[in-house]
Amino acid sequence: MDEFEFIKTCLAPLAGPEGLKLQDDAAVMTPLPGLDLILATDTMVEGVHFPNGHYGGDTAERLLRVNLSDLAAKTGRPVGYLLSIAWPKNVSAELMQGFASGLRDVQKAYDFRLYGGDTVSTSGPMVVTATLIGVVPEGQMVKRAEAQAGDDIWVTGSIGDACLGLKYVTGHDITPVPDGEALWLWEEAYLRPQPRLLIRKLLRKYASASIDVSDGLLADIGHITTASKLGCKIYTADVPLSAPTQKWLSGQGDSQKAIVELVTAGDDYEIVFTASPDHKEDIAREYKNLGVHVACIGQCMTGNDVTLLDPNNKSFYAEPAGYKHF
Ligand code: ADP
Ligand code: MG
């Protein structure tokens, strides 16, 4: 399938009115009064951000979901996106159609449209970029840099499932050998992260700062504390784990090393946020109506280390601010 046929048959049906049926040079959108636009872009490279040869729907879904997670952290509601694709030569029409149907599934689930993009072919690895456009009431986007010493640190969902899912998808051995249900949960967590858009109103109401977990729980908490010129302590026993991941952890000889692996691995696409302890009870009560679990896992402090505490509240690991995993 050539570029023009791909755009016409696979992409044009995904376009909103702003995209002018993908028959013009650019999209046009009229901003709504009283709303700010939130713009977030993510690029994925074959062999770096997704496994070699995964050209179909899985990659399309993950691309959009990862981007939606940025919008969720910044409390935006998605409305549209731009999409740039560099296809390796000789990709089959089936994979191209699969890619488009992955896009369609996510658009349907989260109600937003394709506005436009660019399509090229490459002799190198596949590269895909999505730029999401979201809206938020004027002035209400939650930033990274406004956490305060003494604020609680909260996280949605569960941590570490995607780390084990990536091991599974890339063919690494996992011990103890998990059952089928665990593998399914981990693989889903890696391939189809759930952007936590449902908590955006709670964040706008209570959060002093927020970020989504892409680099790793510790690294991303570090991005908040560095931007806010703080340190923090994290109670590892309170980090939320799914039942299969808890079971995996219990089967590891060195449990501290294993929990460090889970909290540094990344790809969780949960939301971490900070909030004044004055809001603790409101948050604990209100999240229950949202269908997203939220757990308090630590506190911001003066200083600049991200410190992990064991179940006896003894510190066993500290990551200096701004630590990079590669
Ligand atoms: P140009 O030659 O000006 O770059 P294109 O032929 O690349 O124009 O694009 C034609 C139309 O198709 C435009 O509206 C563009 O936004 C749309 N388009 C091209 N590639 C994509 C894509 N990957 N996703 C969405 N829209 C696309
Ligand atoms: Mg073009």
Short mmCIF file of C-alpha atoms and ligand atoms in Angstrom, two decimals:
data_model
loop_
_atom_site.label_atom_id
_atom_site.label_comp_id
_atom_site.label_asym_id
_atom_site.label_seq_id
_atom_site.Cartn_x
_atom_site.Cartn_y
_atom_site.Cartn_z
CA MET A 1 0.00 0.00 0.00
CA ASP A 2 1.48 3.40 -0.91
CA GLU A 3 1.40 6.57 1.20
CA PHE A 4 -1.63 8.08 -0.51
CA GLU A 5 -3.70 4.95 -0.34
CA PHE A 6 -2.78 4.52 3.33
CA ILE A 7 -3.90 8.07 4.12
CA LYS A 8 -7.10 7.76 2.09
CA THR A 9 -8.28 4.32 3.16
CA CYS A 10 -6.84 3.87 6.66
CA LEU A 11 -6.47 7.37 8.12
CA ALA A 12 -9.13 9.59 6.54
CA PRO A 13 -11.96 7.63 8.30
CA LEU A 14 -10.32 8.54 11.62
CA ALA A 15 -10.27 12.29 10.96
CA GLY A 16 -12.43 14.84 12.75
CA PRO A 17 -13.92 17.89 10.97
CA GLU A 18 -10.74 19.82 11.88
CA GLY A 19 -8.76 17.45 9.62
CA LEU A 20 -10.75 18.39 6.45
CA LYS A 21 -10.88 14.70 5.42
CA LEU A 22 -7.05 14.80 5.30
CA GLN A 23 -7.35 16.43 1.89
CA ASP A 24 -5.76 19.76 2.70
CA ASP A 25 -2.28 20.93 3.72
CA ALA A 26 -3.14 21.45 7.38
CA ALA A 27 -5.91 21.12 9.94
CA VAL A 28 -7.80 24.07 11.39
CA MET A 29 -9.33 24.27 14.83
CA THR A 30 -11.24 27.01 16.62
CA PRO A 31 -10.13 27.21 20.26
CA LEU A 32 -13.01 27.24 22.72
CA PRO A 33 -13.35 30.30 24.97
CA GLY A 34 -12.31 29.72 28.59
CA LEU A 35 -10.16 26.69 27.81
CA ASP A 36 -6.39 26.33 27.61
CA LEU A 37 -4.89 23.92 25.09
CA ILE A 38 -2.49 21.29 26.44
CA LEU A 39 -0.05 19.95 23.86
CA ALA A 40 2.00 16.79 24.44
CA THR A 41 4.10 14.84 21.99
CA ASP A 42 5.82 11.44 22.17
CA THR A 43 8.01 9.58 19.71
CA MET A 44 8.54 5.83 19.64
CA VAL A 45 11.44 4.18 17.79
CA GLU A 46 11.39 0.52 16.77
CA GLY A 47 13.85 -1.48 18.84
CA VAL A 48 14.04 1.27 21.48
CA HIS A 49 10.46 1.98 22.58
CA PHE A 50 8.74 -1.05 21.07
CA PRO A 51 9.97 -4.48 19.98
CA ASN A 52 11.41 -4.96 16.48
CA GLY A 53 8.80 -5.76 13.84
CA HIS A 54 5.78 -4.74 15.97
CA TYR A 55 4.35 -2.52 13.22
CA GLY A 56 0.66 -3.16 13.84
CA GLY A 57 -2.13 -2.22 16.23
CA ASP A 58 -0.21 -2.85 19.47
CA THR A 59 2.25 -0.09 18.66
CA ALA A 60 -0.46 2.33 17.54
CA GLU A 61 -2.38 1.74 20.76
CA ARG A 62 0.65 2.15 22.94
CA LEU A 63 1.69 5.35 21.16
CA LEU A 64 -1.66 7.01 21.80
CA ARG A 65 -2.08 5.65 25.31
CA VAL A 66 1.36 6.88 26.35
CA ASN A 67 0.55 10.30 24.98
CA LEU A 68 -2.85 10.35 26.68
CA SER A 69 -1.08 9.62 29.94
CA ASP A 70 0.79 12.93 29.64
CA LEU A 71 -2.51 14.70 29.12
CA ALA A 72 -3.99 12.87 32.11
CA ALA A 73 -1.13 14.00 34.35
CA LYS A 74 -1.71 17.58 33.25
CA THR A 75 -5.51 17.15 33.74
CA GLY A 76 -6.43 17.67 30.08
CA ARG A 77 -9.33 16.15 28.17
CA PRO A 78 -8.14 14.87 24.78
CA VAL A 79 -9.74 16.39 21.67
CA GLY A 80 -7.42 15.55 18.77
CA TYR A 81 -3.94 14.61 17.58
CA LEU A 82 -1.36 14.89 14.83
CA LEU A 83 0.45 11.75 13.75
CA SER A 84 3.79 11.34 11.99
CA ILE A 85 4.82 7.90 10.70
CA ALA A 86 8.05 6.73 9.07
CA TRP A 87 7.21 3.26 7.68
CA PRO A 88 10.02 0.80 7.00
CA LYS A 89 10.01 -0.37 3.38
CA ASN A 90 7.92 -3.46 2.58
CA VAL A 91 5.51 -3.27 5.52
CA SER A 92 2.42 -5.27 4.56
CA ALA A 93 -0.98 -3.69 3.94
CA GLU A 94 -2.35 -5.88 6.77
CA LEU A 95 0.03 -4.34 9.30
CA MET A 96 -0.80 -0.83 8.08
CA GLN A 97 -4.50 -1.57 8.44
CA GLY A 98 -3.81 -3.10 11.85
CA PHE A 99 -1.99 0.07 12.88
CA ALA A 100 -4.99 2.17 11.84
CA SER A 101 -7.41 -0.08 13.69
CA GLY A 102 -5.30 0.28 16.86
CA LEU A 103 -5.63 4.05 16.47
CA ARG A 104 -9.38 3.72 15.98
CA ASP A 105 -9.82 1.62 19.13
CA VAL A 106 -8.08 4.21 21.31
CA GLN A 107 -9.89 7.13 19.67
CA LYS A 108 -13.19 5.39 20.40
CA ALA A 109 -12.29 4.59 23.98
CA TYR A 110 -11.25 8.16 24.80
CA ASP A 111 -13.34 10.15 22.30
CA PHE A 112 -10.90 12.26 20.26
CA ARG A 113 -10.08 12.62 16.53
CA LEU A 114 -7.22 12.61 14.08
CA TYR A 115 -6.40 16.14 12.84
CA GLY A 116 -3.54 15.44 10.45
CA GLY A 117 0.06 14.36 10.19
CA ASP A 118 2.76 13.17 7.87
CA THR A 119 3.66 9.83 6.30
CA VAL A 120 7.08 8.92 4.92
CA SER A 121 9.01 5.73 4.30
CA THR A 122 12.44 4.92 5.70
CA SER A 123 15.22 2.38 5.23
CA GLY A 124 15.80 2.50 9.00
CA PRO A 125 13.64 1.47 11.97
CA MET A 126 10.00 2.55 12.20
CA VAL A 127 9.54 5.89 13.95
CA VAL A 128 6.12 7.15 15.03
CA THR A 129 5.23 10.43 16.71
CA ALA A 130 1.86 11.53 18.06
CA THR A 131 1.08 15.04 19.23
CA LEU A 132 -2.00 15.11 21.41
CA ILE A 133 -4.16 18.17 21.86
CA GLY A 134 -6.17 18.43 25.06
CA VAL A 135 -8.23 21.08 26.79
CA VAL A 136 -8.39 22.23 30.39
CA PRO A 137 -10.25 25.12 32.07
CA GLU A 138 -8.09 28.23 31.71
CA GLY A 139 -5.21 28.40 34.20
CA GLN A 140 -5.99 25.04 35.83
CA MET A 141 -3.33 22.71 34.42
CA VAL A 142 -1.40 21.05 37.27
CA LYS A 143 2.37 21.51 36.92
CA ARG A 144 5.45 19.67 38.21
CA ALA A 145 7.09 22.48 40.08
CA GLU A 146 4.65 23.42 42.82
CA ALA A 147 4.96 20.64 45.41
CA GLN A 148 5.51 21.83 49.00
CA ALA A 149 7.57 20.31 51.84
CA GLY A 150 5.18 18.18 53.93
CA ASP A 151 2.90 17.33 50.99
CA ASP A 152 1.81 13.70 50.70
CA ILE A 153 2.85 11.74 47.60
CA TRP A 154 0.12 9.68 45.97
CA VAL A 155 0.13 7.20 43.09
CA THR A 156 -2.70 5.67 41.03
CA GLY A 157 -3.19 2.00 40.10
CA SER A 158 -0.29 -0.40 40.56
CA ILE A 159 3.45 -0.24 39.86
CA GLY A 160 5.71 -2.82 38.21
CA ASP A 161 3.24 -4.76 36.04
CA ALA A 162 4.55 -3.17 32.83
CA CYS A 163 8.16 -3.97 33.84
CA LEU A 164 7.27 -7.66 34.01
CA GLY A 165 5.13 -7.34 30.85
CA LEU A 166 8.11 -5.98 28.92
CA LYS A 167 10.24 -8.92 30.14
CA TYR A 168 7.54 -11.27 28.88
CA VAL A 169 6.97 -9.55 25.52
CA THR A 170 10.71 -9.48 24.80
CA GLY A 171 11.12 -13.17 25.68
CA HIS A 172 13.05 -12.88 28.98
CA ASP A 173 12.71 -15.62 31.57
CA ILE A 174 10.61 -14.71 34.58
CA THR A 175 11.07 -16.66 37.82
CA PRO A 176 9.15 -17.95 39.64
CA VAL A 177 7.27 -19.04 36.49
CA PRO A 178 3.98 -17.10 36.51
CA ASP A 179 0.55 -18.48 35.63
CA GLY A 180 -1.32 -17.47 32.48
CA GLU A 181 -3.42 -14.85 34.21
CA ALA A 182 -0.33 -13.06 35.53
CA LEU A 183 1.22 -13.03 32.06
CA TRP A 184 -1.96 -11.61 30.56
CA LEU A 185 -2.17 -8.85 33.18
CA TRP A 186 1.50 -7.92 32.75
CA GLU A 187 1.35 -7.95 28.96
CA GLU A 188 -1.76 -5.76 28.97
CA ALA A 189 -0.10 -3.33 31.38
CA TYR A 190 2.86 -2.99 29.03
CA LEU A 191 1.03 -2.90 25.68
CA ARG A 192 -2.15 -1.11 26.69
CA PRO A 193 -1.50 1.18 29.65
CA GLN A 194 -4.70 2.80 30.96
CA PRO A 195 -4.27 6.58 30.80
CA ARG A 196 -5.65 7.82 34.11
CA LEU A 197 -7.88 10.48 32.63
CA LEU A 198 -10.57 9.70 35.20
CA ILE A 199 -8.71 11.43 38.00
CA ARG A 200 -8.20 14.77 36.27
CA LYS A 201 -10.87 16.56 38.29
CA LEU A 202 -9.49 15.21 41.57
CA LEU A 203 -6.05 16.46 40.52
CA ARG A 204 -7.35 19.91 39.64
CA LYS A 205 -9.06 20.12 43.01
CA TYR A 206 -6.28 18.86 45.29
CA ALA A 207 -2.91 18.27 43.58
CA SER A 208 -0.03 20.70 44.09
CA ALA A 209 2.06 18.90 41.41
CA SER A 210 1.68 15.87 39.15
CA ILE A 211 3.49 13.74 36.55
CA ASP A 212 2.90 10.45 34.78
CA VAL A 213 5.19 7.50 35.45
CA SER A 214 7.12 6.80 32.25
CA ASP A 215 10.81 6.79 33.29
CA GLY A 216 10.17 4.91 36.56
CA LEU A 217 8.33 5.71 39.78
CA LEU A 218 11.45 7.01 41.56
CA ALA A 219 12.78 8.97 38.59
CA ASP A 220 9.43 10.62 37.97
CA ILE A 221 8.90 11.48 41.64
CA GLY A 222 12.43 12.89 41.37
CA HIS A 223 11.27 15.08 38.47
CA ILE A 224 8.58 16.60 40.71
CA THR A 225 10.87 17.06 43.71
CA THR A 226 13.73 18.48 41.63
CA ALA A 227 11.40 20.93 39.87
CA SER A 228 9.97 21.90 43.28
CA LYS A 229 13.46 22.05 44.95
CA LEU A 230 12.63 19.33 47.49
CA GLY A 231 13.51 15.78 48.53
CA CYS A 232 11.15 13.03 49.64
CA LYS A 233 10.75 9.70 51.39
CA ILE A 234 8.86 6.76 49.94
CA TYR A 235 7.48 3.89 52.05
CA THR A 236 8.11 0.86 49.82
CA ALA A 237 5.60 -1.25 51.75
CA ASP A 238 2.88 1.19 50.65
CA VAL A 239 3.75 1.13 46.92
CA PRO A 240 0.65 -0.50 45.34
CA LEU A 241 1.34 -3.83 43.59
CA SER A 242 -1.06 -6.11 41.74
CA ALA A 243 -1.52 -9.61 43.20
CA PRO A 244 0.66 -11.29 40.50
CA THR A 245 3.43 -8.74 40.95
CA GLN A 246 3.26 -9.12 44.75
CA LYS A 247 3.63 -12.87 44.21
CA TRP A 248 6.62 -12.34 41.90
CA LEU A 249 8.20 -10.07 44.53
CA SER A 250 7.69 -12.66 47.30
CA GLY A 251 9.51 -15.21 45.11
CA GLN A 252 12.68 -13.09 44.73
CA GLY A 253 15.67 -13.92 46.94
CA ASP A 254 16.63 -10.29 47.51
CA SER A 255 13.34 -8.48 48.02
CA GLN A 256 14.93 -5.02 48.37
CA LYS A 257 16.73 -5.41 45.06
CA ALA A 258 13.48 -6.60 43.48
CA ILE A 259 11.39 -3.67 44.78
CA VAL A 260 14.09 -1.28 43.54
CA GLU A 261 13.77 -2.92 40.12
CA LEU A 262 10.00 -2.35 40.11
CA VAL A 263 10.18 1.28 41.19
CA THR A 264 12.94 2.18 38.75
CA ALA A 265 11.73 0.25 35.68
CA GLY A 266 9.19 2.63 34.16
CA ASP A 267 6.42 2.27 31.56
CA ASP A 268 3.75 2.17 34.29
CA TYR A 269 1.84 5.22 33.01
CA GLU A 270 0.27 5.74 36.41
CA ILE A 271 -0.04 9.26 37.82
CA VAL A 272 2.02 10.47 40.76
CA PHE A 273 0.79 13.59 42.48
CA THR A 274 1.47 15.59 45.60
CA ALA A 275 -1.16 17.19 47.84
CA SER A 276 -1.31 18.94 51.17
CA PRO A 277 -2.00 16.57 54.11
CA ASP A 278 -5.07 18.78 54.76
CA HIS A 279 -6.65 17.05 51.75
CA LYS A 280 -5.76 13.50 52.76
CA GLU A 281 -9.25 12.49 53.88
CA ASP A 282 -10.97 14.19 50.94
CA ILE A 283 -8.74 12.37 48.47
CA ALA A 284 -9.12 9.01 50.25
CA ARG A 285 -12.92 9.45 50.12
CA GLU A 286 -13.32 10.93 46.63
CA TYR A 287 -11.12 8.60 44.61
CA LYS A 288 -13.49 5.76 45.43
CA ASN A 289 -16.12 7.25 43.09
CA LEU A 290 -13.68 7.44 40.19
CA GLY A 291 -12.86 3.81 39.44
CA VAL A 292 -9.12 4.43 39.90
CA HIS A 293 -7.24 3.27 42.97
CA VAL A 294 -5.04 5.88 44.66
CA ALA A 295 -2.46 5.15 47.40
CA CYS A 296 -0.41 7.48 49.60
CA ILE A 297 3.22 6.30 49.43
CA GLY A 298 5.35 9.03 50.96
CA GLN A 299 5.98 12.67 51.75
CA CYS A 300 7.92 15.57 50.29
CA MET A 301 10.63 17.00 52.55
CA THR A 302 13.30 19.65 52.44
CA GLY A 303 16.55 18.31 50.95
CA ASN A 304 17.10 16.76 47.55
CA ASP A 305 17.19 12.95 47.81
CA VAL A 306 14.49 10.46 46.89
CA THR A 307 14.86 8.02 49.81
CA LEU A 308 13.29 4.56 50.02
CA LEU A 309 12.21 3.22 53.41
CA ASP A 310 11.81 -0.48 54.20
CA PRO A 311 8.79 -1.85 56.15
CA ASN A 312 10.56 -0.86 59.41
CA ASN A 313 10.97 2.72 58.13
CA LYS A 314 14.74 2.28 57.76
CA SER A 315 16.18 3.91 54.68
CA PHE A 316 17.90 1.48 52.32
CA TYR A 317 18.25 3.28 49.02
CA ALA A 318 18.55 6.90 48.00
CA GLU A 319 18.61 8.31 44.55
CA PRO A 320 20.12 11.76 44.15
CA ALA A 321 17.91 14.31 42.44
CA GLY A 322 18.08 14.21 38.66
CA TYR A 323 19.52 10.68 38.54
CA LYS A 324 19.40 9.27 34.98
CA HIS A 325 18.98 5.58 34.28
CA PHE A 326 20.85 5.67 30.97
P1 ADP B 1 2.33 17.26 2.22
O1 ADP B 1 2.85 16.76 0.94
O2 ADP B 1 1.90 18.68 2.25
O3 ADP B 1 3.17 16.86 3.40
P2 ADP B 1 0.74 15.00 2.65
O4 ADP B 1 0.42 14.34 1.35
O5 ADP B 1 1.83 14.49 3.49
O6 ADP B 1 0.93 16.52 2.38
O7 ADP B 1 -0.57 15.01 3.53
C1 ADP B 1 -1.84 15.14 2.97
C2 ADP B 1 -2.86 15.17 4.07
O8 ADP B 1 -2.80 13.92 4.77
C3 ADP B 1 -2.66 16.24 5.11
O9 ADP B 1 -3.93 16.69 5.52
C4 ADP B 1 -1.98 15.53 6.25
O10 ADP B 1 -2.29 16.13 7.48
C5 ADP B 1 -2.58 14.14 6.13
N1 ADP B 1 -1.67 13.11 6.65
C6 ADP B 1 -0.55 12.63 6.07
N2 ADP B 1 0.01 11.69 6.85
C7 ADP B 1 -0.76 11.57 7.95
C8 ADP B 1 -0.70 10.79 9.12
N3 ADP B 1 0.29 9.91 9.37
N4 ADP B 1 -1.67 10.94 10.03
C9 ADP B 1 -2.66 11.83 9.80
N5 ADP B 1 -2.79 12.59 8.73
C10 ADP B 1 -1.85 12.47 7.79
MG MG B 2 3.65 15.05 4.06
#
